[in-house]
Coordinates of C-alpha atoms in Angstrom, one line a residue:
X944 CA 0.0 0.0 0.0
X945 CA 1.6 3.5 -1.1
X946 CA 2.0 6.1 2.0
X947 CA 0.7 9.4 1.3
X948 CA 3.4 11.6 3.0
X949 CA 0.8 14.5 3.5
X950 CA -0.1 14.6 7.7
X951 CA 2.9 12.1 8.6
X952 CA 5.7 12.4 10.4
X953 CA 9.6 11.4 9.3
X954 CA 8.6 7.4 10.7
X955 CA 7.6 4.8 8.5
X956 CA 7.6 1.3 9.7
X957 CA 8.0 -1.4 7.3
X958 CA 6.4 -4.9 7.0
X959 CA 6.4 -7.1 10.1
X960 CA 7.6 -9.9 10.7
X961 CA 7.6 -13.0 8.3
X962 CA 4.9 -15.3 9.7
X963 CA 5.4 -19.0 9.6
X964 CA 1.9 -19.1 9.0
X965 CA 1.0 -22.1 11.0
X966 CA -1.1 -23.1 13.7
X967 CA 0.0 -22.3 17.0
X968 CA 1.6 -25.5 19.1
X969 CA -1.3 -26.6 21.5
X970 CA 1.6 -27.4 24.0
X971 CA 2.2 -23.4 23.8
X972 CA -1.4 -22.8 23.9
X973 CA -2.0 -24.8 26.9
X974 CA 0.9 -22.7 29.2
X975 CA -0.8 -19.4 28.2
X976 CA -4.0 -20.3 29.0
X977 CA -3.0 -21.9 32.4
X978 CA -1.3 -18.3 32.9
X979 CA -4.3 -16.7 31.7
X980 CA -5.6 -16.3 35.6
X981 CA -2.8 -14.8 37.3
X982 CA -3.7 -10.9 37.7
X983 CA -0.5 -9.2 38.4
X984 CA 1.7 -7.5 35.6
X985 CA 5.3 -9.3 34.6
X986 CA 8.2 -6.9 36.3
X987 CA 9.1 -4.7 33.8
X988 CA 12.6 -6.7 32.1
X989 CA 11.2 -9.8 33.2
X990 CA 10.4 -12.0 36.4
X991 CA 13.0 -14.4 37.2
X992 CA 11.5 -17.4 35.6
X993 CA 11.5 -16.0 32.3
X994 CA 15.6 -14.5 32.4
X995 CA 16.6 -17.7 33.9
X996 CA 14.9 -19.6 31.3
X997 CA 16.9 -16.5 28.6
X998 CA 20.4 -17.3 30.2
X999 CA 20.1 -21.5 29.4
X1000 CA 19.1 -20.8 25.9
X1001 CA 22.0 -18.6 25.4
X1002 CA 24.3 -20.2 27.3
X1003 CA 23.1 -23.2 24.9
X1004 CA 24.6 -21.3 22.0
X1005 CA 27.7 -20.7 23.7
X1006 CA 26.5 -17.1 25.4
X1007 CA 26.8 -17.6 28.9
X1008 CA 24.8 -15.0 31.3
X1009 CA 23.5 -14.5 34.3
X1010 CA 19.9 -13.0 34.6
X1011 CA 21.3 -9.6 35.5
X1012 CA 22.9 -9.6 32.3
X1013 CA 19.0 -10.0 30.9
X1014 CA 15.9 -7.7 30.1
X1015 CA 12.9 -9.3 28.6
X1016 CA 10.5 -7.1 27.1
X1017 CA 7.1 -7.2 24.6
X1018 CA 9.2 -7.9 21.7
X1019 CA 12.8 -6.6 19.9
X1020 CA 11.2 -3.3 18.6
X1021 CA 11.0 -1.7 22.2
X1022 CA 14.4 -2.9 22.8
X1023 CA 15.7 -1.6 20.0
X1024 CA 14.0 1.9 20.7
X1025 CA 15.6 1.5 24.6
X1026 CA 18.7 0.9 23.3
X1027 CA 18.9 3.9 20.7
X1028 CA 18.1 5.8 23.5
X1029 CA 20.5 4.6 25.9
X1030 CA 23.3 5.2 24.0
X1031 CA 22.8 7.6 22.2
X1032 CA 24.4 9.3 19.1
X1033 CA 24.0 8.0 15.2
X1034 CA 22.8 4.8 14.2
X1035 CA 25.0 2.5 11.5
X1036 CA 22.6 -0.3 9.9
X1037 CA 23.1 -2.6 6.4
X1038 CA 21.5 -2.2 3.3
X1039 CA 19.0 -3.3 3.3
X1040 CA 18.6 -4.1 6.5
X1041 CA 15.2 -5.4 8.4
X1042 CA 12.5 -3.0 7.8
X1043 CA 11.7 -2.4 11.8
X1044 CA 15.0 -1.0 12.8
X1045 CA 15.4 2.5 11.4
X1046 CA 11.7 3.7 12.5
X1047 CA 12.9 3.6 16.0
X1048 CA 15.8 6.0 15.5
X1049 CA 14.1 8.1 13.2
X1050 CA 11.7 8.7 16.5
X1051 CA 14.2 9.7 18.6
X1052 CA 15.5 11.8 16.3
X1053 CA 18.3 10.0 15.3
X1054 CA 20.4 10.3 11.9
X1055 CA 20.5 6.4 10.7
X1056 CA 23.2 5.8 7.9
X1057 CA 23.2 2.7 5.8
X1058 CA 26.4 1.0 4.3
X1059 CA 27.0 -1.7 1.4
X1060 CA 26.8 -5.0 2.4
X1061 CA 29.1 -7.4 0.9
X1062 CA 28.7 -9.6 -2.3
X1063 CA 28.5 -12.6 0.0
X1064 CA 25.4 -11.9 2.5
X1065 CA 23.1 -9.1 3.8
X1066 CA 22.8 -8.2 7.0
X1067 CA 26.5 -7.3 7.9
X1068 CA 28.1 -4.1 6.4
X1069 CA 31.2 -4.1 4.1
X1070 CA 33.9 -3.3 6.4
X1071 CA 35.6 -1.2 4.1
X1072 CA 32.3 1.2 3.3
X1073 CA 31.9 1.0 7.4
X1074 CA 35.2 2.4 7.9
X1075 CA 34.1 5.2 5.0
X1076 CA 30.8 5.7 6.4
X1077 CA 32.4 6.6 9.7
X1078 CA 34.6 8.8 8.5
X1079 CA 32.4 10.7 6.4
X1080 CA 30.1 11.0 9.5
X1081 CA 32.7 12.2 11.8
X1082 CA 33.9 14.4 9.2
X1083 CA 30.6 16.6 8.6
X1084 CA 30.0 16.9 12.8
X1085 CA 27.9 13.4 13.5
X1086 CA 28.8 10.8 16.3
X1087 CA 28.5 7.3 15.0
X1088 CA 27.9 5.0 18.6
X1089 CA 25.6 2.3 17.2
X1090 CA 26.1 -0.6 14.7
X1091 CA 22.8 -3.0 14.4
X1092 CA 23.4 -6.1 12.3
X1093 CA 22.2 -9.5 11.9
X1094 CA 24.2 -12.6 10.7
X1095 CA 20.9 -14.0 10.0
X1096 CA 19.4 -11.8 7.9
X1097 CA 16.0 -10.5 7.4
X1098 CA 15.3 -9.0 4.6
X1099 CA 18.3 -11.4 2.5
X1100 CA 18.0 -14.5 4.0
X1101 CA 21.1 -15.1 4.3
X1102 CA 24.2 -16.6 7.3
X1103 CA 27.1 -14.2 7.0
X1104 CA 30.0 -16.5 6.8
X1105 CA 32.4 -16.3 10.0
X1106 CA 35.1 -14.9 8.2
X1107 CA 33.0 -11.8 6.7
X1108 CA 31.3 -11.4 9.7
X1109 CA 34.9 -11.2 11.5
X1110 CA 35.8 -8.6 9.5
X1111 CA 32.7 -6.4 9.9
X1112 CA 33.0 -6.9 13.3
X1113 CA 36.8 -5.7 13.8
X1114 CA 36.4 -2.9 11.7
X1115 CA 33.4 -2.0 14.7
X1116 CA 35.9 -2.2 17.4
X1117 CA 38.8 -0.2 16.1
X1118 CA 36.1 2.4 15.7
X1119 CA 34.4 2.2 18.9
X1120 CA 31.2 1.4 17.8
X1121 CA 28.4 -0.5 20.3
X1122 CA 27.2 -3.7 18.4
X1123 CA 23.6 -4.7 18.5
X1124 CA 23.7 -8.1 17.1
X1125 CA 19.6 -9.1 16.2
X1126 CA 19.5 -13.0 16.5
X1127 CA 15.7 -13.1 16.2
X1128 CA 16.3 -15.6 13.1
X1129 CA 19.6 -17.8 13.9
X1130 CA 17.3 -20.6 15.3
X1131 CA 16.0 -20.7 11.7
X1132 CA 18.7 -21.9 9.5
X1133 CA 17.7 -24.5 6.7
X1134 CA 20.7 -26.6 7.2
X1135 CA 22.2 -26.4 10.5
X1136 CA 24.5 -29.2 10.1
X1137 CA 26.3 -27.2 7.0
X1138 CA 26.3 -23.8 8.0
X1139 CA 28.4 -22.5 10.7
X1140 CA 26.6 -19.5 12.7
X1141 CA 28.6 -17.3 15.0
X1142 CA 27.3 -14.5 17.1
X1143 CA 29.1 -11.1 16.7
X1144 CA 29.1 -11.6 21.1
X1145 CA 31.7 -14.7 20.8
X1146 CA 33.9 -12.5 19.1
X1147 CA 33.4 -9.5 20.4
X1148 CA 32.1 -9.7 24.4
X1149 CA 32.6 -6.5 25.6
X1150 CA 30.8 -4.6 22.7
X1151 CA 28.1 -6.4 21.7
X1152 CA 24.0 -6.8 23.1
X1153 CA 22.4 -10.0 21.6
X1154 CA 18.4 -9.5 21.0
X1155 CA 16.3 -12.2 20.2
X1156 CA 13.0 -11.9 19.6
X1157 CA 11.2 -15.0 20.4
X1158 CA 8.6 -14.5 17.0
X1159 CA 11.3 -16.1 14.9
X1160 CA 11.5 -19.6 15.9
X1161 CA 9.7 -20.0 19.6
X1162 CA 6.4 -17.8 19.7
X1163 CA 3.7 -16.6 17.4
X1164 CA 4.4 -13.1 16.3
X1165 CA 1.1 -12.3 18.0
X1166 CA 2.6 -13.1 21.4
X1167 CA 5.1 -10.3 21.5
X1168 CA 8.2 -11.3 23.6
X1169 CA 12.0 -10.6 23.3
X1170 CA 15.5 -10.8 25.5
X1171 CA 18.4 -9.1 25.4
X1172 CA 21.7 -10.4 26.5
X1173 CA 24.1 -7.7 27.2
X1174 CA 28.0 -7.8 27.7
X1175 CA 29.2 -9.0 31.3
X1176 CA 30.5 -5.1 32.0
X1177 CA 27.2 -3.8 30.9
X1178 CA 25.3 -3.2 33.9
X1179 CA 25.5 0.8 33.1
X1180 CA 23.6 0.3 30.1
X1181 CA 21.3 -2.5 31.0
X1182 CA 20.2 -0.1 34.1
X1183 CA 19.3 2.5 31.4
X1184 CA 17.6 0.3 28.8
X1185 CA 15.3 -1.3 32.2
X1186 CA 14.9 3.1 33.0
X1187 CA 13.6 3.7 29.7
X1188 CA 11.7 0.4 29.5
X1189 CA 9.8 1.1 32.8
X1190 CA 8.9 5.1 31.0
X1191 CA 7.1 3.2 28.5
X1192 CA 5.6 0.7 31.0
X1193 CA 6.9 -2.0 28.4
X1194 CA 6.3 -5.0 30.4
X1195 CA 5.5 -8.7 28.8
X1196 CA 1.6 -9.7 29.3
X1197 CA 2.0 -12.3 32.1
X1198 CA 0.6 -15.0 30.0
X1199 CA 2.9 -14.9 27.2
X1200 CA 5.9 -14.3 29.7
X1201 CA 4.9 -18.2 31.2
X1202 CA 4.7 -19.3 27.7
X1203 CA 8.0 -17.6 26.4
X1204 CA 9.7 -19.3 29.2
X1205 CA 8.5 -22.8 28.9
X1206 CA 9.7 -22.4 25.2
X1207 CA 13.0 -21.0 26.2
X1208 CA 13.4 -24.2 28.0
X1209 CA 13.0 -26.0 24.7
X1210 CA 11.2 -29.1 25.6
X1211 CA 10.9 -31.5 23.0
X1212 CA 7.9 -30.6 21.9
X1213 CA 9.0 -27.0 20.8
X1214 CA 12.3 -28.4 19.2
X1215 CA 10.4 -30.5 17.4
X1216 CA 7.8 -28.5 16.0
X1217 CA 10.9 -25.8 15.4
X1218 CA 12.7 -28.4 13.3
X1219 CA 9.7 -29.3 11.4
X1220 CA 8.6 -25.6 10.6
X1221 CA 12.4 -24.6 8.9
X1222 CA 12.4 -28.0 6.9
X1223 CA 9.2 -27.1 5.4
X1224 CA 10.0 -23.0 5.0
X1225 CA 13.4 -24.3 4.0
X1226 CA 12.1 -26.5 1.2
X1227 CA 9.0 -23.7 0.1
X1228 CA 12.1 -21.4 0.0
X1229 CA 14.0 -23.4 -2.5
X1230 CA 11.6 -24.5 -4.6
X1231 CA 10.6 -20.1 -4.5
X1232 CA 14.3 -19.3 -5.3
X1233 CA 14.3 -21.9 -8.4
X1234 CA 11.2 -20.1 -9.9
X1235 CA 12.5 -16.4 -9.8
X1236 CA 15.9 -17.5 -11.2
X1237 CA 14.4 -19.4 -13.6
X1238 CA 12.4 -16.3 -14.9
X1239 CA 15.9 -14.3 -15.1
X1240 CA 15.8 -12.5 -12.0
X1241 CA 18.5 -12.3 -9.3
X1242 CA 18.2 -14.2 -5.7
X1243 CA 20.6 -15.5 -3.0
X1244 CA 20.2 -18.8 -1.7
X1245 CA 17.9 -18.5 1.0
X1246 CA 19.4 -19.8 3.5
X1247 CA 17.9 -18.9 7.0
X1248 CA 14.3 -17.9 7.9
X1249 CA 11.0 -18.0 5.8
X1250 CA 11.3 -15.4 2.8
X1251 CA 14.0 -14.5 0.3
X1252 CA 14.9 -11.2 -1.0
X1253 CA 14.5 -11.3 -5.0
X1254 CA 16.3 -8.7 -7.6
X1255 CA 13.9 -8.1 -11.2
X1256 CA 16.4 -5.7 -12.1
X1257 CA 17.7 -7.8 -15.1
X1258 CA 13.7 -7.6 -16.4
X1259 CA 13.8 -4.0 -15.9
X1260 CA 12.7 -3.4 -19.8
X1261 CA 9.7 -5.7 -19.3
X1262 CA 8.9 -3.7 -15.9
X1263 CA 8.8 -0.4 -17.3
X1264 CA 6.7 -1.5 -20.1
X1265 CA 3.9 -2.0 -17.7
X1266 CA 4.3 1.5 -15.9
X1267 CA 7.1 -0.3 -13.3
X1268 CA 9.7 2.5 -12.9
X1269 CA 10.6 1.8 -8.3
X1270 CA 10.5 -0.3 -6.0
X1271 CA 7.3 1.0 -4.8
X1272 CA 5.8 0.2 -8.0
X1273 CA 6.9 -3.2 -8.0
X1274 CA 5.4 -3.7 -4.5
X1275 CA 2.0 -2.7 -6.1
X1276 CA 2.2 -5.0 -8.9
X1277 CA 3.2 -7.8 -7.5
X1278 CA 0.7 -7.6 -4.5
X1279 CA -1.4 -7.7 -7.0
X1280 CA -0.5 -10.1 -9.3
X1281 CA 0.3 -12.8 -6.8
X1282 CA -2.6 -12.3 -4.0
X1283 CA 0.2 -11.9 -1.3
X1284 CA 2.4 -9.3 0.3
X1285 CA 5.6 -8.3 -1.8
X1286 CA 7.3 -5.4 -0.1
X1287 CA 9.4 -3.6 -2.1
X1288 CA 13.4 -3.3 -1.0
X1289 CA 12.9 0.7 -0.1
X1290 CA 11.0 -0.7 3.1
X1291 CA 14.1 -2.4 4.0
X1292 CA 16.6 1.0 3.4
X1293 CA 17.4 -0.1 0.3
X1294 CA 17.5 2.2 -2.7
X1295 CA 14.1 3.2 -4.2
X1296 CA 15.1 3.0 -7.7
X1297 CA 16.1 -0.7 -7.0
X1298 CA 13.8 -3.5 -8.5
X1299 CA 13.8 -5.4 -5.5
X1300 CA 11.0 -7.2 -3.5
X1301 CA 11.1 -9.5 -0.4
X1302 CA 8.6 -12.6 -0.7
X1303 CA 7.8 -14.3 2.7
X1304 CA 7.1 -18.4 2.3
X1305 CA 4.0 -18.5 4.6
X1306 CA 1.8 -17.7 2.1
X1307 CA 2.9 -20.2 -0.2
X1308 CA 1.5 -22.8 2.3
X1309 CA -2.3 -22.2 1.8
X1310 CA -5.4 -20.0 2.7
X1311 CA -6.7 -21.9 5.7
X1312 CA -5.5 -23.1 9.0
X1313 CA -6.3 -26.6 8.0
X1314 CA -3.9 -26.7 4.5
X1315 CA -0.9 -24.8 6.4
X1316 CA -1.0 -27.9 9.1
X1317 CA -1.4 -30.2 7.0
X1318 CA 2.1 -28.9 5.3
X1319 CA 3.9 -29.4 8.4
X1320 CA 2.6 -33.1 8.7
X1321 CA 3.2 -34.4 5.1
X1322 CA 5.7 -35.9 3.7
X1323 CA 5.8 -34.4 0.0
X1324 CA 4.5 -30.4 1.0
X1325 CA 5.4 -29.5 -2.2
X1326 CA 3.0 -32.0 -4.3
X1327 CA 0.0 -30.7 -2.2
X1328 CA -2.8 -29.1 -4.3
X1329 CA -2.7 -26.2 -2.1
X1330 CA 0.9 -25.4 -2.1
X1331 CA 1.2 -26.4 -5.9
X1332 CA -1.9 -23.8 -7.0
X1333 CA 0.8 -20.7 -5.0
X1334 CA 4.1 -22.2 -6.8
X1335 CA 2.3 -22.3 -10.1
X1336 CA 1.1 -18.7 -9.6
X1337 CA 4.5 -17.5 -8.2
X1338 CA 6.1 -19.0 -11.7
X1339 CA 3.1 -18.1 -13.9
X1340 CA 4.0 -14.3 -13.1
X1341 CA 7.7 -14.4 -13.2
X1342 CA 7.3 -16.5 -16.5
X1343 CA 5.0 -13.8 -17.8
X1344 CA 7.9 -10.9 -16.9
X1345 CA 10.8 -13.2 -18.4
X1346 CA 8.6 -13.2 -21.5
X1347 CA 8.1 -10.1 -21.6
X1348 CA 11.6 -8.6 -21.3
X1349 CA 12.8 -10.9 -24.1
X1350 CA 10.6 -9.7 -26.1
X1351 CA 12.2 -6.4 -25.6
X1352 CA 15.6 -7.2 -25.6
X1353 CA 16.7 -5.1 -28.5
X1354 CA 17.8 -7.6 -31.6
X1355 CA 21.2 -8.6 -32.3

């Protein structure tokens, strides 16, 4: 939907999360509704149950805290937002980068730069064009204090590689920067046993806050809950984040706080069910990737989480033909065309001129409740009716722009 500027304000905030579209786990359902009774509000950054239950997940992936090193709070965005504020001065993000960050600074008043990512992933910047970016900043009066990244990435879908990310992340340090590392989506990889995820913290302890919002892998995005892990010689700005937290009376609804800790526990059935939701996003992701390169446009692997962040610029002729000059027209036509949500890449900070979209797998898995759990249950998801109708419409439009632009390749 196109934004009329007139009557708004500098802050736009982007598409939300990418659903996984499913039922929720009646295992989940039951702890919420159990917790349903209690009457008094979750402390604001968390009762003890819940950042106990946050320090054995991360200490699970090699993070070890202790719950004063925690704050829980009603999802990443208002972390985000406390953080900004804590620490103050100019925000550093990717392009593109996930489509919630930048609001948040823009509402404090804070200039957000973006630098290049390199040719390998999204989500981490170029080290080289970070080290530029800096000193441009610094040059014409700003004070760069805040790098957010994400090795998994959303919008890209890609894993940085270690050595990239290592590189990214030293480049950080010699300039003093404070690392927010956003690890909402490193429980989603498609092939864990082949890809090698590190967190910007292993490398990096003293610099970096880990936040995880628990809508990627653990909870439905309509249960908003999220933790962040900050260094061991944080406590100056954890006591700031919990200040500005308890100004915006940010606390978790008790329900979902019992639920978000019984899945930070990961019992086996919430592993489960998490393994079985990325095979089946992983798989609706490649066969999605082999469609739009098959039509001629440009797509990374998708490696990690449930959408993939697709390039037309090759049919660019075709595009324009039909009155497609941005990304914002792109967004329309798509929408259109395939009956589900395509945001365009300028809702992600990336260049408005770009022909880029990012298409989230969820849909892909049907219109009811009843076809999207009976994806997770078969063993072919692919061959069902349901999910065969959206692939064939997915290729039927990308075919239709292929055609088109070689039909207006100019001849030889």
């Amino acid at each position: 939907m196109r934004t009329d500027p007139e009557g708004h304000g500098p802050v736009r905030y982007g598409p939300p999360l990418p659903d996984d579209g499913l039922p929720v786990l009646p295992e989940l359902t039951a702890v919420l509704a159990a917790a349903a009774v209690r009457s008094r509000a979750e402390p604001v950054g968390g009762g003890t149950p819940l950042l106990e239950a946050a320090c054995a997940y991360a200490a699970r992936r090699g993070l070890p805290a202790e719950p004063d090193h925690m704050v829980a709070a009603p999802g990443a965005p208002a972390l985000l937002l406390a953080l900004t504020a804590a620490l103050g001065g100019d925000v550093l993000v990717p392009r593109p980068c996930a489509a919630w960050w930048a609001p948040y600074a823009r509402l404090l008043g804070r200039p957000v730069f973006h630098v290049a990512t390199p040719a390998e992933c999204g989500g981490v910047p170029d080290p080289y064009a970070l080290l530029e970016t800096v000193r441009r900043v610094r040059a014409e009066g700003g004070d760069p204090r805040l790098l957010v990244l994400s090795v998994a990435d959303d919008p890209t879908a890609t894993v940085a590689p270690p050595e990239v990310l290592h590189e990214a992340v030293e480049a950080a340090a010699g300039e003093g920067l404070h690392l927010v590392s956003d690890e909402t989506w490193r429980d989603t990889v498609h092939a864990p046993h082949e890809t090698v995820l590190l967190s910007p913290a292993e490398m990096l302890p003293d610099r970096v806050t880990v936040v995880t919002d628990l809508a990627g892998s653990l909870l439905p995005t309509g249960w908003p809950a999220a933790f962040a892990r900050f260094p061991a010689n944080g406590g100056g700005l954890r006591a700031r984040v919990l200040d500005i937290l308890t100004a915006l009376g940010a606390h978790i609804a008790a329900p979902v706080a019992a639920a978000a800790a019984h899945a930070l526990t990961e019992p086996e059935p919430v592993t489960a069910r998490r393994a079985a939701v990325g095979h089946l996003h992983a798989r609706v992701a490649t066969a999605a990737h082999s469609v739009v390169v098959a039509a001629g446009a440009l797509c990374r692997p998708p490696r990690a989480g449930r959408h993939l962040y697709v390039d037309l610029g090759p049919l660019r002729p075709a595009l324009t033909a039909r009155g497609v000059g941005d990304a914002q027209d792109l967004e329309d036509l798509l929408t259109a065309r395939l009956g589900m949500p395509a945001p365009g890449g300028h809702r992600f900070g990336d260049d408005l001129g770009a022909l880029r979209v990012r298409l989230s797998t969820g849909p892909l898995l049907g219109g009811s409740d009843e076809e999207r759990a009976e994806c997770l249950t078969s063993p072919a998801p692919l061959e069902l009716p349901h999910v065969q109708r959206a692939l064939n419409t997915l290729e039927s439009v990308f075919d239709d722009l292929r055609d088109d632009a070689q039909r207006w390749e100019p001849p030889r």
